[in-house]
Amino acid sequence: MDKYIIRGGRRLIGEVEISGAKNAAVAILPAVILADEPCVIENVPDISDVSICLRILDEMGAKVDMLSPTSYRIDPTTIHSFCVPYESARRMRASYYFLGALLGKYKQARVSMPGGCPLGDRPIDQHLKAFSAVGARCTIDHGMVDLSADRLTGNQIYLDVVSVGATMNAMLAAVRAEGLTVIENVAKEPHIVDLANFLNTMGADIMGAGTDVIKIRGVSKLHGATYSVIPDQIEAGTFMCAAAATGGDVLVKNVIPKHLESITNKLQKIGVVVEEFDDAVRVTVDGPLVKTSIKTMPHPGFPTDMQPQMAALLCLAEGTSIIKEGVWEQRFRYAEELRRMGADISVDGKVAVIEGVGSLMGAPVKACDLRAGAALIIAGLAAKGITEIEDIFHVERGYSNMEGKLQALGADIVKKNVPGASVKKALA
Ligand code: EPZ
């Protein structure tokens, strides 16, 4: 069991290269199943969620070749299994994309109910609604979701909640269905547009991705394609917060500044200086940080996946900040850990009130989910003394070489293997 040990108090200075977006890659890799020829996917982040995706593809019979540490050639024509078992699916939320992709190509899928970060209730009713709408029979038995269809036909689908996963899965299921599918009240995140762009590169006919309504005219074939995943807006935002929290000067490279707008605006509002370039942003601080209020919302609102990192930064800002979580039921579990570092945060349901404390103190803490882990890293980098972060496997699900990138910016952070910790966990 690995942990990070951070000696805080060093300003982050230099340049950091942002990797491909996790939440795009984990949909695009399963989407390769829909092609009738091999695909090459580039700018794939080196994270454990991607390794799981690739392993599932390999177990299903796809031929997966690593061309470089960030690009893969995947031949889906050799797939012979349409099942994703519990052992693979439980590790990752995005395993649900195998449902849409397998259904869309083979008209059958059997995938264990997905795992992922513990953020409260995470139903998949809207995914199933979309699958049924295009003609699939859906059953859940013994923890497995079973889908089958004689034929898939286009339909009108209205999503009752704006869901990233259901939007992507509806696209995957409809892209090869007969006729026109119109999906309303869809999510508009950059990774939705990225998946649509990838499918269109393969010959799909998808319009409207990035707006409230997506129209898909089904096609009978999808050819192979070479496609590069967009940069990860949340990884970029995390480094922006880390730079600000340490009073640093960091050029965050390989980003699409437009995707960072809501994060950039919020950082500027609290006193962080953010300069935008074509494919980079520079973050510096030239005065005290001040309070703000945030409500997380689906894109283009402030992303829930940046909420914990902003909270860590706001612990260091003057005044009282208020954060309302608008997407997940339980996304403040990190507050208890930040309190161990001297933060003054009170949480009532989906609202957190943060009194700025000026400085934090290092302490032993535990990452309870992916972005909570990122928040603790930011707090640890800014804190006085040593912070030890346990359960960093959560962080490694979504951040590529986090400690290496931070070390290159001058941070004193090391990853240590603690054999005793895994024994403790096994006994717990
Ligand atoms: C995606 O999760 C991301 N995960 C999450 O990122 C992110 O927090 C979330 O979108 C919101 O942006 C991946 O892309 C793999 P949703 P997803 O369906 O698709 C409710 C991270 O840190 N809902 O948009 O599972 C749901 O309960 C992770 O990188 C239903 O009610 O999220 C939630 O309240 C964590 N029924 C809301 O919709 C459904 O069928 C939004 O969930 C589906 C969702």
Coordinates of C-alpha atoms and ligand atoms in Angstrom, one line a residue:
M1 CA 0.0 0.0 0.0
D2 CA 1.6 3.3 -1.1
K3 CA 1.5 6.6 0.6
Y4 CA 2.7 10.1 -0.2
I5 CA 5.1 11.9 2.2
I6 CA 5.1 15.6 1.6
R7 CA 7.3 18.2 3.3
G8 CA 5.2 21.3 2.7
G9 CA 6.1 25.0 2.4
R10 CA 7.9 25.0 -1.0
R11 CA 6.7 27.3 -3.8
L12 CA 5.9 25.4 -7.0
I13 CA 7.9 26.9 -9.8
G14 CA 8.2 25.8 -13.4
E15 CA 6.2 24.0 -16.1
V16 CA 3.9 21.0 -16.0
E17 CA 2.5 19.0 -19.0
I18 CA -1.1 17.9 -18.5
S19 CA -2.0 14.4 -19.6
G20 CA -5.0 13.2 -21.5
A21 CA -8.4 13.4 -19.8
K22 CA -9.4 10.5 -17.7
N23 CA -13.1 10.9 -18.2
A24 CA -12.7 11.1 -21.9
A25 CA -10.2 8.2 -22.2
V26 CA -12.3 5.8 -20.1
A27 CA -15.2 6.3 -22.6
I28 CA -13.2 6.4 -25.8
L29 CA -11.3 3.1 -25.1
P30 CA -14.5 1.1 -24.7
A31 CA -15.9 2.9 -27.7
V32 CA -13.2 1.3 -29.9
I33 CA -15.3 -1.9 -29.6
L34 CA -17.8 -0.2 -32.0
A35 CA -15.3 -0.1 -34.8
D36 CA -15.0 -2.7 -37.5
E37 CA -11.3 -2.1 -37.9
P38 CA -8.3 -1.3 -35.5
C39 CA -8.0 2.2 -34.0
V40 CA -5.0 4.1 -32.6
I41 CA -5.8 6.2 -29.5
E42 CA -3.2 8.8 -28.5
N43 CA -2.7 11.1 -25.5
V44 CA -4.0 8.3 -23.2
P45 CA -3.2 9.1 -19.6
D46 CA -1.0 6.6 -17.7
I47 CA -3.5 6.0 -14.8
S48 CA -4.9 2.9 -13.2
D49 CA -8.5 3.5 -14.5
V50 CA -7.0 3.3 -18.1
S51 CA -5.0 0.2 -17.2
I52 CA -8.2 -1.5 -16.1
C53 CA -10.0 -0.4 -19.3
L54 CA -7.2 -1.9 -21.4
R55 CA -7.2 -5.1 -19.4
I56 CA -10.9 -5.5 -19.8
L57 CA -10.5 -5.1 -23.6
D58 CA -7.7 -7.6 -23.6
E59 CA -9.7 -10.1 -21.5
M60 CA -12.6 -9.7 -24.0
G61 CA -10.3 -10.8 -26.8
A62 CA -9.3 -7.4 -28.3
K63 CA -5.7 -7.1 -29.5
V64 CA -4.1 -4.3 -27.5
D65 CA -0.6 -3.0 -28.4
M66 CA 1.2 -0.2 -26.6
L67 CA 2.8 2.0 -29.3
S68 CA 4.2 4.5 -26.7
P69 CA 3.5 5.1 -23.0
T70 CA 0.5 7.3 -24.1
S71 CA -0.7 5.6 -27.3
Y72 CA -2.4 2.3 -28.0
R73 CA -3.4 0.3 -31.1
I74 CA -6.6 -1.6 -30.4
D75 CA -8.0 -4.2 -32.7
P76 CA -11.6 -4.9 -31.6
T77 CA -12.3 -7.4 -34.4
T78 CA -11.0 -10.4 -32.3
I79 CA -13.4 -9.8 -29.4
H80 CA -15.2 -13.0 -28.4
S81 CA -16.6 -12.2 -25.0
F82 CA -19.3 -9.7 -24.2
C83 CA -19.0 -9.9 -20.4
V84 CA -17.2 -7.7 -17.9
P85 CA -17.0 -9.6 -14.6
Y86 CA -17.2 -8.2 -11.0
E87 CA -13.5 -8.3 -10.4
S88 CA -12.8 -5.8 -13.2
A89 CA -16.0 -3.7 -13.1
R90 CA -16.0 -3.1 -9.3
R91 CA -12.7 -1.2 -9.5
M92 CA -14.0 1.5 -11.8
R93 CA -17.1 3.5 -12.4
A94 CA -16.5 3.8 -16.2
S95 CA -16.9 0.0 -16.6
Y96 CA -20.5 1.0 -17.4
Y97 CA -19.3 2.3 -20.9
F98 CA -18.7 -1.4 -21.9
L99 CA -22.5 -1.8 -21.6
G100 CA -23.3 0.8 -24.3
A101 CA -20.4 -0.1 -26.5
L102 CA -21.0 -3.9 -26.4
L103 CA -24.8 -3.3 -26.9
G104 CA -24.2 -0.9 -29.8
K105 CA -21.9 -3.4 -31.6
Y106 CA -23.1 -6.9 -30.6
K107 CA -26.6 -6.2 -29.3
Q108 CA -25.7 -8.0 -26.1
A109 CA -23.7 -7.1 -23.0
R110 CA -23.2 -8.5 -19.5
V111 CA -21.4 -6.2 -17.2
S112 CA -21.1 -6.2 -13.4
M113 CA -22.7 -3.2 -11.6
P114 CA -19.9 -0.5 -11.7
G115 CA -17.7 0.6 -8.7
G116 CA -15.9 3.9 -8.4
C117 CA -15.5 6.7 -5.9
P118 CA -17.8 6.6 -2.9
L119 CA -19.7 9.9 -3.5
G120 CA -23.2 8.8 -2.3
D121 CA -25.9 7.1 -4.3
R122 CA -24.8 6.5 -7.9
P123 CA -27.8 5.0 -9.7
I124 CA -27.7 4.0 -13.4
D125 CA -31.4 4.2 -14.1
Q126 CA -30.9 6.8 -16.9
H127 CA -28.4 4.6 -18.7
L128 CA -30.9 1.7 -18.6
K129 CA -33.7 4.1 -19.8
A130 CA -31.6 5.0 -22.8
F131 CA -30.7 1.3 -23.6
S132 CA -34.4 0.4 -23.4
A133 CA -35.4 3.3 -25.6
V134 CA -33.3 1.9 -28.5
G135 CA -34.7 -1.6 -28.1
A136 CA -32.7 -3.4 -25.4
R137 CA -34.1 -5.7 -22.8
C138 CA -32.4 -4.8 -19.5
T139 CA -32.3 -7.0 -16.5
I140 CA -30.1 -7.0 -13.3
D141 CA -29.4 -10.3 -11.7
H142 CA -26.8 -11.3 -9.1
G143 CA -25.1 -7.9 -9.5
M144 CA -24.8 -8.2 -13.3
V145 CA -26.5 -5.9 -15.8
D146 CA -27.7 -7.9 -18.8
L147 CA -28.6 -6.3 -22.1
S148 CA -29.9 -7.9 -25.2
A149 CA -31.7 -6.8 -28.3
D150 CA -32.8 -8.3 -31.6
R151 CA -32.3 -5.0 -33.3
L152 CA -31.5 -1.5 -32.2
T153 CA -33.7 1.3 -33.4
G154 CA -33.4 5.1 -33.0
N155 CA -35.8 6.8 -30.6
Q156 CA -36.5 10.0 -28.7
I157 CA -34.7 9.9 -25.2
Y158 CA -35.2 12.5 -22.5
L159 CA -32.8 12.1 -19.6
D160 CA -34.5 13.0 -16.3
V161 CA -31.2 14.1 -14.8
V162 CA -28.2 15.6 -16.6
S163 CA -25.8 12.7 -16.5
V164 CA -22.4 12.4 -18.1
G165 CA -22.4 8.6 -18.0
A166 CA -25.9 8.2 -19.3
T167 CA -25.3 10.7 -22.1
M168 CA -22.2 8.9 -23.3
N169 CA -23.8 5.5 -23.0
A170 CA -26.9 6.6 -25.0
M171 CA -24.5 7.8 -27.7
L172 CA -22.6 4.5 -27.7
A173 CA -25.9 2.5 -27.9
A174 CA -27.4 4.6 -30.6
V175 CA -24.5 5.2 -32.9
R176 CA -25.1 2.0 -34.9
A177 CA -28.9 1.8 -34.3
E178 CA -31.3 2.0 -37.3
G179 CA -32.7 5.5 -37.8
L180 CA -32.6 8.7 -35.8
T181 CA -32.0 9.0 -32.1
V182 CA -32.6 12.4 -30.4
I183 CA -31.3 12.6 -26.8
E184 CA -32.5 15.6 -24.8
N185 CA -31.3 17.2 -21.5
V186 CA -27.8 15.8 -22.1
A187 CA -24.6 16.6 -20.3
K188 CA -22.3 19.1 -22.1
E189 CA -18.9 18.3 -20.6
P190 CA -15.8 18.5 -22.9
H191 CA -15.5 14.7 -22.6
I192 CA -19.0 14.3 -24.2
V193 CA -17.8 16.4 -27.2
D194 CA -14.6 14.4 -27.3
L195 CA -16.4 11.0 -27.5
A196 CA -18.7 12.4 -30.2
N197 CA -15.7 13.6 -32.1
F198 CA -14.0 10.2 -31.9
L199 CA -17.2 8.4 -33.0
N200 CA -17.6 10.9 -35.9
T201 CA -14.0 10.3 -36.9
M202 CA -14.9 6.6 -37.2
G203 CA -17.8 7.5 -39.6
A204 CA -20.6 8.1 -37.1
D205 CA -23.2 10.9 -37.7
I206 CA -23.6 12.7 -34.4
M207 CA -24.6 16.4 -34.1
G208 CA -25.1 18.7 -31.2
A209 CA -22.6 17.3 -28.7
G210 CA -21.8 20.2 -26.3
T211 CA -25.4 21.5 -26.5
D212 CA -28.6 20.3 -24.7
V213 CA -29.7 18.0 -27.5
I214 CA -27.7 15.4 -29.4
K215 CA -29.0 13.9 -32.7
I216 CA -27.6 10.7 -33.9
R217 CA -28.3 9.2 -37.3
G218 CA -27.4 5.5 -37.0
V219 CA -24.8 4.1 -39.4
S220 CA -24.2 0.4 -40.2
K221 CA -20.4 0.5 -40.1
L222 CA -17.7 2.3 -38.3
H223 CA -14.2 2.3 -39.7
G224 CA -10.8 2.5 -37.8
A225 CA -9.4 5.9 -36.8
T226 CA -6.5 7.5 -35.1
Y227 CA -7.6 9.9 -32.4
S228 CA -6.0 12.0 -29.7
V229 CA -7.7 12.4 -26.3
I230 CA -8.3 16.0 -25.1
P231 CA -6.2 17.3 -22.2
D232 CA -7.6 16.7 -18.6
Q233 CA -9.3 19.9 -17.4
I234 CA -9.4 18.5 -13.8
E235 CA -5.7 17.6 -13.7
A236 CA -5.0 21.1 -15.0
G237 CA -7.2 22.7 -12.4
T238 CA -5.6 20.7 -9.7
F239 CA -2.1 22.0 -10.7
M240 CA -3.5 25.5 -10.9
C241 CA -4.8 25.2 -7.3
A242 CA -1.5 23.7 -6.1
A243 CA 0.4 26.6 -7.7
A244 CA -1.8 29.1 -6.0
A245 CA -1.8 27.4 -2.7
T246 CA 2.0 27.5 -2.6
G247 CA 2.3 31.1 -3.9
G248 CA 4.1 29.6 -6.9
D249 CA 4.6 30.4 -10.5
V250 CA 3.6 27.6 -12.8
L251 CA 3.0 27.3 -16.5
V252 CA 0.3 24.6 -17.0
K253 CA 0.9 23.3 -20.5
N254 CA -1.1 21.2 -23.0
V255 CA -4.5 22.5 -21.9
I256 CA -7.5 23.9 -23.7
P257 CA -8.0 27.2 -21.8
K258 CA -11.7 27.3 -22.8
H259 CA -12.3 24.1 -20.9
L260 CA -10.8 25.7 -17.8
E261 CA -13.0 28.9 -17.9
S262 CA -15.1 28.2 -14.8
I263 CA -12.0 27.2 -12.8
T264 CA -10.0 30.2 -14.1
N265 CA -12.8 32.6 -13.3
K266 CA -13.1 31.4 -9.7
L267 CA -9.3 31.5 -9.2
Q268 CA -9.2 35.1 -10.5
K269 CA -12.1 36.0 -8.2
I270 CA -10.1 34.9 -5.1
G271 CA -7.0 36.8 -6.2
V272 CA -5.0 34.3 -8.2
V273 CA -3.4 35.7 -11.4
V274 CA -4.2 33.4 -14.4
E275 CA -2.7 34.3 -17.8
E276 CA -4.1 32.4 -20.8
F277 CA -2.1 31.4 -23.8
D278 CA -3.1 29.2 -26.8
D279 CA -2.6 25.9 -25.1
A280 CA -1.3 26.9 -21.7
V281 CA -2.2 28.9 -18.6
R282 CA 0.3 30.6 -16.2
V283 CA -0.7 30.8 -12.6
T284 CA 0.9 33.2 -10.1
V285 CA -0.1 34.9 -6.9
D286 CA 0.8 38.6 -6.1
G287 CA -1.3 39.2 -3.0
P288 CA -3.5 37.6 -0.4
L289 CA -6.2 35.2 -1.4
V290 CA -9.8 36.1 -0.5
K291 CA -13.0 34.2 0.2
T292 CA -15.7 33.2 -2.4
S293 CA -18.8 31.1 -2.8
I294 CA -19.0 28.2 -5.2
K295 CA -21.9 26.0 -6.3
T296 CA -20.9 22.9 -8.3
M297 CA -23.0 22.2 -11.4
P298 CA -22.9 20.3 -14.7
H299 CA -20.8 21.9 -17.4
P300 CA -20.4 24.9 -18.0
G301 CA -20.9 25.3 -14.3
F302 CA -18.1 24.9 -11.8
P303 CA -17.1 21.2 -11.9
T304 CA -17.8 19.0 -8.9
D305 CA -14.5 17.2 -9.7
M306 CA -12.6 20.5 -8.7
Q307 CA -14.6 21.1 -5.5
P308 CA -12.3 19.4 -3.0
Q309 CA -9.1 21.0 -4.5
M310 CA -10.7 24.5 -4.4
A311 CA -11.8 23.8 -0.8
A312 CA -8.2 23.1 0.2
L313 CA -7.1 26.4 -1.4
L314 CA -9.9 28.3 0.3
C315 CA -8.7 27.1 3.7
L316 CA -5.8 29.5 3.0
A317 CA -7.9 32.4 1.8
E318 CA -9.0 35.4 4.0
G319 CA -12.7 35.3 5.2
T320 CA -15.5 32.8 5.1
S321 CA -16.1 30.8 1.9
I322 CA -19.2 28.8 1.2
I323 CA -19.3 25.7 -1.1
K324 CA -22.6 24.1 -2.2
E325 CA -22.2 20.7 -3.8
G326 CA -24.8 20.5 -6.6
V327 CA -24.0 17.0 -8.1
W328 CA -23.1 14.4 -5.5
E329 CA -24.6 13.6 -2.1
Q330 CA -21.3 12.9 -0.3
R331 CA -18.4 14.9 -1.6
F332 CA -17.2 16.5 1.7
R333 CA -15.7 13.4 3.3
Y334 CA -12.3 15.0 2.9
A335 CA -13.3 17.8 5.3
E336 CA -12.5 15.7 8.4
E337 CA -9.0 15.0 7.0
L338 CA -8.4 18.7 6.3
R339 CA -9.5 19.5 9.8
R340 CA -6.6 17.3 11.0
M341 CA -4.3 19.7 9.2
G342 CA -5.8 22.7 11.0
A343 CA -8.6 23.7 8.6
D344 CA -11.8 25.2 9.9
I345 CA -14.5 23.6 7.8
S346 CA -18.0 22.8 8.9
V347 CA -20.3 20.7 6.7
D348 CA -24.1 20.5 6.8
G349 CA -25.4 18.1 4.2
K350 CA -24.4 19.5 0.8
V351 CA -23.0 22.8 2.1
A352 CA -19.5 23.5 3.5
V353 CA -18.5 26.6 5.3
I354 CA -14.7 27.3 5.3
E355 CA -13.2 29.9 7.6
G356 CA -9.8 30.9 6.2
V357 CA -7.0 29.9 8.6
G358 CA -3.9 31.5 6.9
S359 CA -1.8 28.4 7.2
L360 CA -2.2 24.6 7.6
M361 CA -0.1 22.1 9.5
G362 CA 1.2 18.8 8.2
A363 CA -0.5 15.6 9.6
P364 CA -1.2 12.0 8.8
V365 CA -4.3 11.8 6.6
K366 CA -6.2 9.5 4.3
A367 CA -7.5 9.9 0.8
C368 CA -11.1 8.8 0.8
D369 CA -11.6 9.3 -3.0
L370 CA -9.8 10.5 -6.0
R371 CA -10.3 14.3 -5.8
A372 CA -10.2 14.2 -2.0
G373 CA -6.7 12.8 -2.4
A374 CA -5.8 15.7 -4.7
A375 CA -7.1 18.2 -2.1
L376 CA -5.0 16.7 0.6
I377 CA -1.9 16.9 -1.7
I378 CA -2.6 20.6 -2.3
A379 CA -3.0 21.1 1.5
G380 CA 0.1 19.1 2.2
L381 CA 2.2 21.1 -0.3
A382 CA 1.1 24.4 1.4
A383 CA 1.3 23.2 5.0
K384 CA 4.0 23.6 7.5
G385 CA 5.8 20.3 8.3
I386 CA 5.2 16.8 7.1
T387 CA 1.9 15.4 5.7
E388 CA 1.5 11.6 5.1
I389 CA -1.3 10.7 2.8
E390 CA -2.6 7.1 2.9
D391 CA -4.7 5.2 0.3
I392 CA -3.2 7.0 -2.6
F393 CA -4.4 4.3 -5.0
H394 CA -7.4 6.6 -5.3
V395 CA -5.2 9.4 -6.6
E396 CA -3.5 7.0 -9.0
R397 CA -6.8 6.1 -10.6
G398 CA -6.9 9.6 -12.1
Y399 CA -3.6 11.4 -12.0
S400 CA -0.6 10.3 -14.1
N401 CA 2.8 10.5 -12.3
M402 CA 1.5 13.0 -9.8
E403 CA 4.6 12.9 -7.6
G404 CA 7.0 13.1 -10.5
K405 CA 5.2 16.2 -12.0
L406 CA 5.2 17.9 -8.6
Q407 CA 8.9 17.0 -7.9
A408 CA 9.7 18.7 -11.2
L409 CA 8.0 21.8 -9.9
G410 CA 10.2 21.7 -6.8
A411 CA 7.8 20.0 -4.4
D412 CA 9.3 17.8 -1.7
I413 CA 7.0 14.8 -2.2
V414 CA 7.9 11.1 -2.3
K415 CA 5.8 8.0 -2.8
K416 CA 6.6 5.3 -0.2
N417 CA 5.6 1.7 -0.1
V418 CA 4.3 0.8 3.4
P419 CA 4.0 -3.0 3.6
G420 CA 2.3 -2.9 7.0
A421 CA -0.5 -0.8 5.7
S422 CA -1.8 -3.4 3.4
V423 CA -1.8 -6.0 6.2
K424 CA -3.8 -3.6 8.3
K425 CA -6.2 -3.1 5.5
A426 CA -6.6 -6.8 4.9
L427 CA -7.4 -7.3 8.6
A428 CA -9.8 -4.3 8.8
Ligands
EPZ1 C1 -18.9 11.3 -14.2 O1 -19.5 10.4 -13.3 C2 -17.5 11.4 -13.8 N1 -16.9 10.0 -13.9 C3 -17.3 11.9 -12.4 O2 -15.9 12.1 -12.2 C4 -18.0 13.2 -12.3 O3 -18.0 13.6 -10.9 C5 -19.4 13.2 -12.8 O4 -19.4 12.7 -14.1 C6 -20.1 14.6 -12.8 O5 -19.3 15.4 -13.6 C7 -16.6 9.6 -15.2 O6 -16.7 10.2 -16.2 C8 -16.0 8.2 -15.2 P1 -23.3 11.6 -13.7 P2 -21.0 9.9 -13.7 O7 -24.0 10.4 -14.3 O8 -21.1 9.8 -15.1 C9 -27.3 11.2 -11.0 C10 -13.9 12.1 -10.9 O9 -13.6 12.5 -9.8 N2 -27.6 10.1 -11.9 O10 -23.1 12.8 -14.5 O11 -21.2 8.7 -12.9 C11 -26.1 10.9 -10.1 O12 -26.5 10.3 -8.9 C12 -15.3 11.4 -11.1 O13 -13.2 12.1 -11.9 C13 -28.8 9.5 -11.7 O14 -29.7 9.9 -10.9 O15 -21.9 11.1 -13.1 C14 -25.5 12.3 -9.9 O16 -26.2 12.9 -8.8 C15 -16.0 11.1 -9.8 N3 -29.1 8.4 -12.6 C16 -25.8 13.1 -11.2 O17 -26.8 12.3 -11.8 C17 -28.3 8.0 -13.5 O18 -28.6 7.0 -14.2 C18 -24.6 13.2 -12.1 O19 -24.0 11.9 -12.3 C19 -27.0 8.6 -13.6 C20 -26.7 9.6 -12.8

